PDB file of C-alpha atoms in Angstrom:
ATOM      1  CA  ASP Y 108     -45.487  -7.009 -24.200  1.00  0.00           C
ATOM      2  CA  GLN Y 109     -44.880  -3.631 -22.617  1.00  0.00           C
ATOM      3  CA  LYS Y 110     -41.149  -4.088 -22.250  1.00  0.00           C
ATOM      4  CA  SER Y 111     -40.567  -4.675 -25.997  1.00  0.00           C
ATOM      5  CA  ALA Y 112     -43.158  -2.142 -27.280  1.00  0.00           C
ATOM      6  CA  GLY Y 113     -41.634  -0.019 -30.013  1.00  0.00           C
ATOM      7  CA  SER Y 114     -38.492  -2.082 -30.394  1.00  0.00           C
ATOM      8  CA  LEU Y 115     -37.583  -4.835 -32.917  1.00  0.00           C
ATOM      9  CA  ILE Y 116     -37.779  -8.370 -31.451  1.00  0.00           C
ATOM     10  CA  PRO Y 117     -37.315 -11.783 -33.043  1.00  0.00           C
ATOM     11  CA  PHE Y 118     -40.482 -12.906 -34.757  1.00  0.00           C
ATOM     12  CA  VAL Y 119     -41.210 -16.292 -33.078  1.00  0.00           C
ATOM     13  CA  LEU Y 120     -44.669 -17.593 -33.982  1.00  0.00           C
ATOM     14  CA  TYR Y 121     -46.835 -18.802 -31.231  1.00  0.00           C
ATOM     15  CA  PRO Y 122     -49.024 -21.950 -31.946  1.00  0.00           C
ATOM     16  CA  GLU Y 123     -52.122 -20.018 -33.071  1.00  0.00           C
ATOM     17  CA  GLN Y 124     -50.047 -18.016 -35.590  1.00  0.00           C
ATOM     18  CA  GLU Y 125     -48.519 -21.220 -36.829  1.00  0.00           C
ATOM     19  CA  ARG Y 126     -51.997 -22.683 -37.425  1.00  0.00           C
ATOM     20  CA  ILE Y 127     -53.127 -19.578 -39.265  1.00  0.00           C
ATOM     21  CA  LEU Y 128     -49.873 -19.385 -41.422  1.00  0.00           C
ATOM     22  CA  LYS Y 129     -50.669 -22.905 -42.579  1.00  0.00           C
ATOM     23  CA  GLU Y 130     -54.095 -21.854 -43.606  1.00  0.00           C
ATOM     24  CA  PHE Y 131     -52.659 -18.903 -45.492  1.00  0.00           C
ATOM     25  CA  CYS Y 132     -50.306 -21.209 -47.349  1.00  0.00           C
ATOM     26  CA  GLN Y 133     -52.984 -23.737 -48.239  1.00  0.00           C
ATOM     27  CA  LYS Y 134     -56.309 -21.866 -48.857  1.00  0.00           C
ATOM     28  CA  PRO Y 135     -56.964 -19.435 -51.729  1.00  0.00           C
ATOM     29  CA  ARG Y 136     -59.502 -17.266 -49.936  1.00  0.00           C
ATOM     30  CA  VAL Y 137     -59.164 -16.701 -46.090  1.00  0.00           C
ATOM     31  CA  CYS Y 138     -61.163 -14.402 -43.824  1.00  0.00           C
ATOM     32  CA  VAL Y 139     -59.811 -13.875 -40.310  1.00  0.00           C
ATOM     33  CA  LEU Y 140     -61.949 -12.449 -37.489  1.00  0.00           C
ATOM     34  CA  LYS Y 141     -59.443 -11.560 -34.750  1.00  0.00           C
ATOM     35  CA  GLY Y 142     -58.973 -10.045 -31.404  1.00  0.00           C
ATOM     36  CA  ARG Y 143     -56.885  -6.981 -30.972  1.00  0.00           C
ATOM     37  CA  GLN Y 144     -53.110  -6.978 -30.437  1.00  0.00           C
ATOM     38  CA  ILE Y 145     -52.521 -10.618 -31.087  1.00  0.00           C
ATOM     39  CA  GLY Y 146     -50.153 -10.353 -33.969  1.00  0.00           C
ATOM     40  CA  ILE Y 147     -52.445 -11.409 -36.873  1.00  0.00           C
ATOM     41  CA  SER Y 148     -51.789  -8.296 -38.950  1.00  0.00           C
ATOM     42  CA  THR Y 149     -48.096  -8.801 -38.434  1.00  0.00           C
ATOM     43  CA  LEU Y 150     -48.435 -12.387 -39.457  1.00  0.00           C
ATOM     44  CA  ALA Y 151     -50.255 -11.303 -42.675  1.00  0.00           C
ATOM     45  CA  LEU Y 152     -47.440  -8.747 -43.425  1.00  0.00           C
ATOM     46  CA  TYR Y 153     -44.842 -11.501 -42.891  1.00  0.00           C
ATOM     47  CA  TYR Y 154     -46.771 -13.780 -45.280  1.00  0.00           C
ATOM     48  CA  ALA Y 155     -46.871 -10.926 -47.888  1.00  0.00           C
ATOM     49  CA  LEU Y 156     -43.097 -10.529 -47.640  1.00  0.00           C
ATOM     50  CA  LEU Y 157     -42.462 -14.297 -48.018  1.00  0.00           C
ATOM     51  CA  PHE Y 158     -44.900 -14.434 -50.930  1.00  0.00           C
ATOM     52  CA  ALA Y 159     -43.235 -11.664 -52.812  1.00  0.00           C
ATOM     53  CA  SER Y 160     -39.591 -12.439 -52.109  1.00  0.00           C
ATOM     54  CA  CYS Y 161     -39.964 -16.084 -52.963  1.00  0.00           C
ATOM     55  CA  ASN Y 162     -41.979 -15.836 -56.158  1.00  0.00           C
ATOM     56  CA  LYS Y 163     -40.725 -14.090 -59.290  1.00  0.00           C
ATOM     57  CA  GLY Y 164     -42.533 -11.324 -60.998  1.00  0.00           C
ATOM     58  CA  ILE Y 165     -45.830 -11.213 -58.961  1.00  0.00           C
ATOM     59  CA  ARG Y 166     -47.497  -8.260 -57.416  1.00  0.00           C
ATOM     60  CA  VAL Y 167     -49.089  -8.113 -53.984  1.00  0.00           C
ATOM     61  CA  ALA Y 168     -51.630  -5.458 -52.888  1.00  0.00           C
ATOM     62  CA  LEU Y 169     -51.768  -4.384 -49.263  1.00  0.00           C
ATOM     63  CA  ILE Y 170     -55.037  -2.594 -48.627  1.00  0.00           C
ATOM     64  CA  ALA Y 171     -55.970  -0.527 -45.561  1.00  0.00           C
ATOM     65  CA  ASN Y 172     -58.645   2.080 -44.770  1.00  0.00           C
ATOM     66  CA  THR Y 173     -56.391   5.159 -44.996  1.00  0.00           C
ATOM     67  CA  HIS Y 174     -53.240   6.061 -46.917  1.00  0.00           C
ATOM     68  CA  LYS Y 175     -51.486   6.700 -43.622  1.00  0.00           C
ATOM     69  CA  VAL Y 176     -52.224   3.123 -42.313  1.00  0.00           C
ATOM     70  CA  SER Y 177     -51.373   1.428 -45.649  1.00  0.00           C
ATOM     71  CA  GLN Y 178     -47.983   3.348 -45.643  1.00  0.00           C
ATOM     72  CA  SER Y 179     -47.374   2.249 -42.052  1.00  0.00           C
ATOM     73  CA  LEU Y 180     -48.020  -1.375 -42.959  1.00  0.00           C
ATOM     74  CA  LEU Y 181     -45.663  -1.204 -45.860  1.00  0.00           C
ATOM     75  CA  SER Y 182     -42.996   0.379 -43.680  1.00  0.00           C
ATOM     76  CA  LYS Y 183     -43.297  -2.592 -41.300  1.00  0.00           C
ATOM     77  CA  ILE Y 184     -42.769  -5.038 -44.199  1.00  0.00           C
ATOM     78  CA  SER Y 185     -39.689  -3.098 -45.172  1.00  0.00           C
ATOM     79  CA  LYS Y 186     -38.351  -3.460 -41.573  1.00  0.00           C
ATOM     80  CA  MET Y 187     -38.993  -7.068 -41.689  1.00  0.00           C
ATOM     81  CA  ALA Y 188     -37.182  -7.385 -45.011  1.00  0.00           C
ATOM     82  CA  LYS Y 189     -34.160  -5.499 -43.596  1.00  0.00           C
ATOM     83  CA  SER Y 190     -33.935  -7.701 -40.531  1.00  0.00           C
ATOM     84  CA  LEU Y 191     -34.028 -10.768 -42.823  1.00  0.00           C
ATOM     85  CA  GLN Y 192     -31.564  -9.231 -45.119  1.00  0.00           C
ATOM     86  CA  VAL Y 193     -33.939  -9.365 -48.080  1.00  0.00           C
ATOM     87  CA  LYS Y 194     -32.761  -6.747 -50.608  1.00  0.00           C
ATOM     88  CA  HIS Y 195     -35.559  -4.421 -51.720  1.00  0.00           C
ATOM     89  CA  LEU Y 196     -36.236  -0.831 -52.760  1.00  0.00           C
ATOM     90  CA  LYS Y 197     -39.096   1.143 -51.109  1.00  0.00           C
ATOM     91  CA  ILE Y 198     -40.262   4.133 -53.019  1.00  0.00           C
ATOM     92  CA  LYS Y 199     -43.517   5.891 -51.898  1.00  0.00           C
ATOM     93  CA  ASN Y 200     -46.265   3.270 -52.197  1.00  0.00           C
ATOM     94  CA  THR Y 201     -44.317   0.416 -53.528  1.00  0.00           C
ATOM     95  CA  MET Y 202     -41.656  -2.123 -52.392  1.00  0.00           C
ATOM     96  CA  SER Y 203     -39.625  -3.745 -55.227  1.00  0.00           C
ATOM     97  CA  PHE Y 204     -37.471  -6.856 -54.971  1.00  0.00           C
ATOM     98  CA  LYS Y 205     -34.651  -8.148 -57.103  1.00  0.00           C
ATOM     99  CA  ASN Y 206     -36.863 -10.982 -58.469  1.00  0.00           C
ATOM    100  CA  GLY Y 207     -39.223  -8.512 -60.106  1.00  0.00           C
ATOM    101  CA  SER Y 208     -41.926  -8.795 -57.472  1.00  0.00           C
ATOM    102  CA  THR Y 209     -43.564  -5.796 -55.803  1.00  0.00           C
ATOM    103  CA  ILE Y 210     -45.824  -4.978 -52.911  1.00  0.00           C
ATOM    104  CA  ASP Y 211     -48.091  -2.055 -53.345  1.00  0.00           C
ATOM    105  CA  CYS Y 212     -49.867  -0.198 -50.578  1.00  0.00           C
ATOM    106  CA  VAL Y 213     -53.361   0.697 -51.538  1.00  0.00           C
ATOM    107  CA  THR Y 214     -56.084   2.805 -49.960  1.00  0.00           C
ATOM    108  CA  ALA Y 215     -59.544   1.214 -49.790  1.00  0.00           C
ATOM    109  CA  GLY Y 216     -62.198   3.326 -51.423  1.00  0.00           C
ATOM    110  CA  ALA Y 217     -59.765   5.612 -53.070  1.00  0.00           C
ATOM    111  CA  GLN Y 218     -61.197   7.375 -56.170  1.00  0.00           C
ATOM    112  CA  SER Y 219     -64.708   6.235 -55.442  1.00  0.00           C
ATOM    113  CA  GLY Y 220     -63.826   2.638 -54.916  1.00  0.00           C
ATOM    114  CA  SER Y 221     -61.424   2.213 -57.866  1.00  0.00           C
ATOM    115  CA  ALA Y 222     -58.375   1.571 -55.681  1.00  0.00           C
ATOM    116  CA  GLY Y 223     -56.032  -0.740 -57.594  1.00  0.00           C
ATOM    117  CA  ARG Y 224     -58.607  -1.383 -60.340  1.00  0.00           C
ATOM    118  CA  SER Y 225     -56.186  -0.941 -63.239  1.00  0.00           C
ATOM    119  CA  ASP Y 226     -53.677  -3.375 -61.699  1.00  0.00           C
ATOM    120  CA  THR Y 227     -53.555  -7.090 -61.343  1.00  0.00           C
ATOM    121  CA  TYR Y 228     -52.390  -8.921 -58.256  1.00  0.00           C
ATOM    122  CA  SER Y 229     -51.407 -12.505 -57.324  1.00  0.00           C
ATOM    123  CA  LEU Y 230     -52.156 -11.736 -53.629  1.00  0.00           C
ATOM    124  CA  ILE Y 231     -54.402  -9.268 -51.973  1.00  0.00           C
ATOM    125  CA  ILE Y 232     -54.341  -8.604 -48.290  1.00  0.00           C
ATOM    126  CA  GLY Y 233     -57.037  -6.393 -46.738  1.00  0.00           C
ATOM    127  CA  SER Y 234     -56.323  -5.116 -43.272  1.00  0.00           C
ATOM    128  CA  GLU Y 235     -59.159  -4.206 -40.776  1.00  0.00           C
ATOM    129  CA  VAL Y 236     -61.646  -4.609 -43.521  1.00  0.00           C
ATOM    130  CA  ALA Y 237     -64.681  -3.990 -41.196  1.00  0.00           C
ATOM    131  CA  TYR Y 238     -63.515  -0.343 -40.870  1.00  0.00           C
ATOM    132  CA  TRP Y 239     -63.072   0.448 -44.590  1.00  0.00           C
ATOM    133  CA  GLU Y 240     -65.056   3.445 -45.731  1.00  0.00           C
ATOM    134  CA  ARG Y 241     -67.279   2.653 -48.617  1.00  0.00           C
ATOM    135  CA  GLY Y 242     -66.233  -0.961 -47.944  1.00  0.00           C
ATOM    136  CA  GLU Y 243     -68.588  -2.671 -50.391  1.00  0.00           C
ATOM    137  CA  GLU Y 244     -67.569  -0.369 -53.194  1.00  0.00           C
ATOM    138  CA  ALA Y 245     -63.814  -0.806 -52.350  1.00  0.00           C
ATOM    139  CA  TYR Y 246     -64.163  -4.625 -52.175  1.00  0.00           C
ATOM    140  CA  ALA Y 247     -66.111  -4.730 -55.394  1.00  0.00           C
ATOM    141  CA  GLY Y 248     -63.322  -2.694 -57.028  1.00  0.00           C
ATOM    142  CA  ILE Y 249     -60.439  -4.869 -55.974  1.00  0.00           C
ATOM    143  CA  LEU Y 250     -61.909  -8.282 -56.780  1.00  0.00           C
ATOM    144  CA  PRO Y 251     -61.367  -7.876 -60.596  1.00  0.00           C
ATOM    145  CA  THR Y 252     -57.702  -7.166 -59.915  1.00  0.00           C
ATOM    146  CA  LEU Y 253     -57.047 -10.663 -58.617  1.00  0.00           C
ATOM    147  CA  THR Y 254     -55.409 -13.031 -61.006  1.00  0.00           C
ATOM    148  CA  MET Y 255     -57.214 -16.312 -61.949  1.00  0.00           C
ATOM    149  CA  ASP Y 256     -55.077 -18.315 -59.562  1.00  0.00           C
ATOM    150  CA  GLY Y 257     -54.578 -15.498 -57.051  1.00  0.00           C
ATOM    151  CA  GLN Y 258     -55.090 -15.509 -53.344  1.00  0.00           C
ATOM    152  CA  ILE Y 259     -57.061 -13.109 -51.160  1.00  0.00           C
ATOM    153  CA  ILE Y 260     -56.694 -12.697 -47.415  1.00  0.00           C
ATOM    154  CA  MET Y 261     -59.181 -10.389 -45.517  1.00  0.00           C
ATOM    155  CA  GLU Y 262     -58.612  -9.788 -41.773  1.00  0.00           C
ATOM    156  CA  SER Y 263     -60.278  -7.503 -39.226  1.00  0.00           C
ATOM    157  CA  THR Y 264     -61.483  -7.026 -35.724  1.00  0.00           C
ATOM    158  CA  ALA Y 265     -65.194  -6.753 -35.431  1.00  0.00           C
ATOM    159  CA  THR Y 266     -67.509  -3.732 -35.554  1.00  0.00           C
ATOM    160  CA  SER Y 267     -71.201  -3.551 -36.058  1.00  0.00           C
ATOM    161  CA  ALA Y 268     -70.801  -1.138 -38.906  1.00  0.00           C
ATOM    162  CA  GLY Y 269     -68.595  -3.558 -40.929  1.00  0.00           C
ATOM    163  CA  VAL Y 270     -71.122  -4.805 -43.457  1.00  0.00           C
ATOM    164  CA  VAL Y 271     -68.651  -5.803 -46.159  1.00  0.00           C
ATOM    165  CA  PHE Y 272     -66.518  -7.801 -43.726  1.00  0.00           C
ATOM    166  CA  ARG Y 273     -69.622  -9.476 -42.337  1.00  0.00           C
ATOM    167  CA  ASN Y 274     -70.636 -10.489 -45.829  1.00  0.00           C
ATOM    168  CA  ILE Y 275     -67.118 -11.829 -46.562  1.00  0.00           C
ATOM    169  CA  TRP Y 276     -67.241 -13.706 -43.335  1.00  0.00           C
ATOM    170  CA  GLN Y 277     -70.484 -15.348 -44.175  1.00  0.00           C
ATOM    171  CA  SER Y 278     -69.498 -16.175 -47.777  1.00  0.00           C
ATOM    172  CA  LYS Y 279     -68.956 -19.849 -48.524  1.00  0.00           C
ATOM    173  CA  GLN Y 280     -66.120 -18.852 -50.775  1.00  0.00           C
ATOM    174  CA  PHE Y 281     -63.835 -18.030 -47.810  1.00  0.00           C
ATOM    175  CA  THR Y 282     -62.254 -20.203 -45.222  1.00  0.00           C
ATOM    176  CA  GLN Y 283     -63.280 -18.721 -41.860  1.00  0.00           C
ATOM    177  CA  ILE Y 284     -60.811 -18.358 -39.031  1.00  0.00           C
ATOM    178  CA  PHE Y 285     -61.713 -16.901 -35.650  1.00  0.00           C
ATOM    179  CA  THR Y 286     -59.014 -16.211 -33.189  1.00  0.00           C
ATOM    180  CA  GLY Y 287     -59.481 -14.300 -29.908  1.00  0.00           C
ATOM    181  CA  PHE Y 288     -57.132 -12.590 -27.521  1.00  0.00           C
ATOM    182  CA  GLU Y 289     -56.888 -15.669 -25.309  1.00  0.00           C
ATOM    183  CA  SER Y 290     -55.097 -17.430 -28.129  1.00  0.00           C
ATOM    184  CA  HIS Y 291     -52.058 -15.279 -27.393  1.00  0.00           C
ATOM    185  CA  PRO Y 292     -49.893 -16.639 -24.597  1.00  0.00           C
ATOM    186  CA  ASN Y 293     -49.107 -13.073 -23.271  1.00  0.00           C
ATOM    187  CA  TYR Y 294     -52.824 -12.758 -22.293  1.00  0.00           C
ATOM    188  CA  VAL Y 295     -53.287 -16.121 -20.550  1.00  0.00           C
ATOM    189  CA  ALA Y 296     -51.862 -17.022 -17.171  1.00  0.00           C
ATOM    190  CA  PRO Y 297     -51.416 -20.737 -16.150  1.00  0.00           C
ATOM    191  CA  GLU Y 298     -54.331 -21.685 -13.966  1.00  0.00           C
ATOM    192  CA  THR Y 299     -51.923 -22.706 -11.236  1.00  0.00           C
ATOM    193  CA  ASP Y 300     -50.804 -19.057 -11.040  1.00  0.00           C
ATOM    194  CA  ILE Y 301     -54.224 -17.758 -10.272  1.00  0.00           C
ATOM    195  CA  THR Y 302     -55.087 -17.804  -6.577  1.00  0.00           C
ATOM    196  CA  ASP Y 303     -58.463 -19.020  -5.247  1.00  0.00           C
ATOM    197  CA  GLU Y 304     -59.226 -15.389  -4.245  1.00  0.00           C
ATOM    198  CA  ASP Y 305     -58.489 -13.964  -7.632  1.00  0.00           C
ATOM    199  CA  TYR Y 306     -60.493 -16.651  -9.363  1.00  0.00           C
ATOM    200  CA  PHE Y 307     -63.386 -16.032  -6.942  1.00  0.00           C
ATOM    201  CA  CYS Y 308     -63.349 -12.353  -7.660  1.00  0.00           C
ATOM    202  CA  ALA Y 309     -63.413 -12.990 -11.424  1.00  0.00           C
ATOM    203  CA  GLN Y 310     -66.105 -15.556 -10.951  1.00  0.00           C
ATOM    204  CA  GLN Y 311     -68.334 -12.939  -9.145  1.00  0.00           C
ATOM    205  CA  LYS Y 312     -67.703 -10.361 -11.811  1.00  0.00           C
ATOM    206  CA  TYR Y 313     -67.945 -12.359 -15.002  1.00  0.00           C
ATOM    207  CA  GLY Y 314     -70.039 -15.333 -13.978  1.00  0.00           C
ATOM    208  CA  PHE Y 315     -67.437 -18.087 -14.343  1.00  0.00           C
ATOM    209  CA  THR Y 316     -68.391 -21.613 -13.284  1.00  0.00           C
ATOM    210  CA  SER Y 317     -66.618 -22.893 -10.202  1.00  0.00           C
ATOM    211  CA  ARG Y 318     -63.229 -24.404 -10.902  1.00  0.00           C
ATOM    212  CA  LYS Y 319     -62.052 -27.651  -9.427  1.00  0.00           C
ATOM    213  CA  HIS Y 320     -59.892 -27.409  -6.340  1.00  0.00           C
TER     214      HIS Y 320
END
C-alpha cells in the first residue's frame, strides 16, 4: 500500500501467493499470467532465495529484459537475504551463498540471444517475459542451460506484442496460473463496505449485474 511504499515490511503471504508458492514447489514448469502490483515477482524472488539457500551447489538464473531490471531484482533478493539473516556475497551480477549455490542475474537477448548459454542452471526464473526483446531468441538460448531435473518459472503481465510468452502460456509443457489484481486483498473491499450509491455508479459505468440487497 501507499503508506509502506519504498520501505521494508514483513513478507506475509496472502492466500493467492500461498497457492502459487505451492505450485512453484511442486511443478517443474510454471507459467504465470498476472496482474500488476500484486506481489508475484516478489514471490518468485523469494522462491529463488529459498531454492538457492536451501540446496547445496546449485545455480539459479534470474532473467529480465534489461540489465538494469535484472540488477534491481538481484538487489531485492539481497535485501530479503539480509532481513532473513542469510549470509551471502553479492558481486556485480551474482549472489553467492556459503553452501556453494549462486543466483545470477541475466539479461534476456544479450549477445544475440546467447544470454546464459554457456552456463547450466537448476532453476530459471524469467521476469516479465512478454516484454523481452528478441524474446523467442532469448528463450531458445536459455532452455539448453536448464539441467535435466531443473525447474523453469516464467511470469509476466500481458501485452499483445509478447509472442514468446503467449507461446509458453499455450504450451502443454507448462502449468498455467492466472492471477488478477482482484486476488490481492489490498484491491478488494468487502461488499458490505460499498454503499448502494457507489455500487450503482460502478454498475452504470462497467455494466455490473444488480447485487442482492
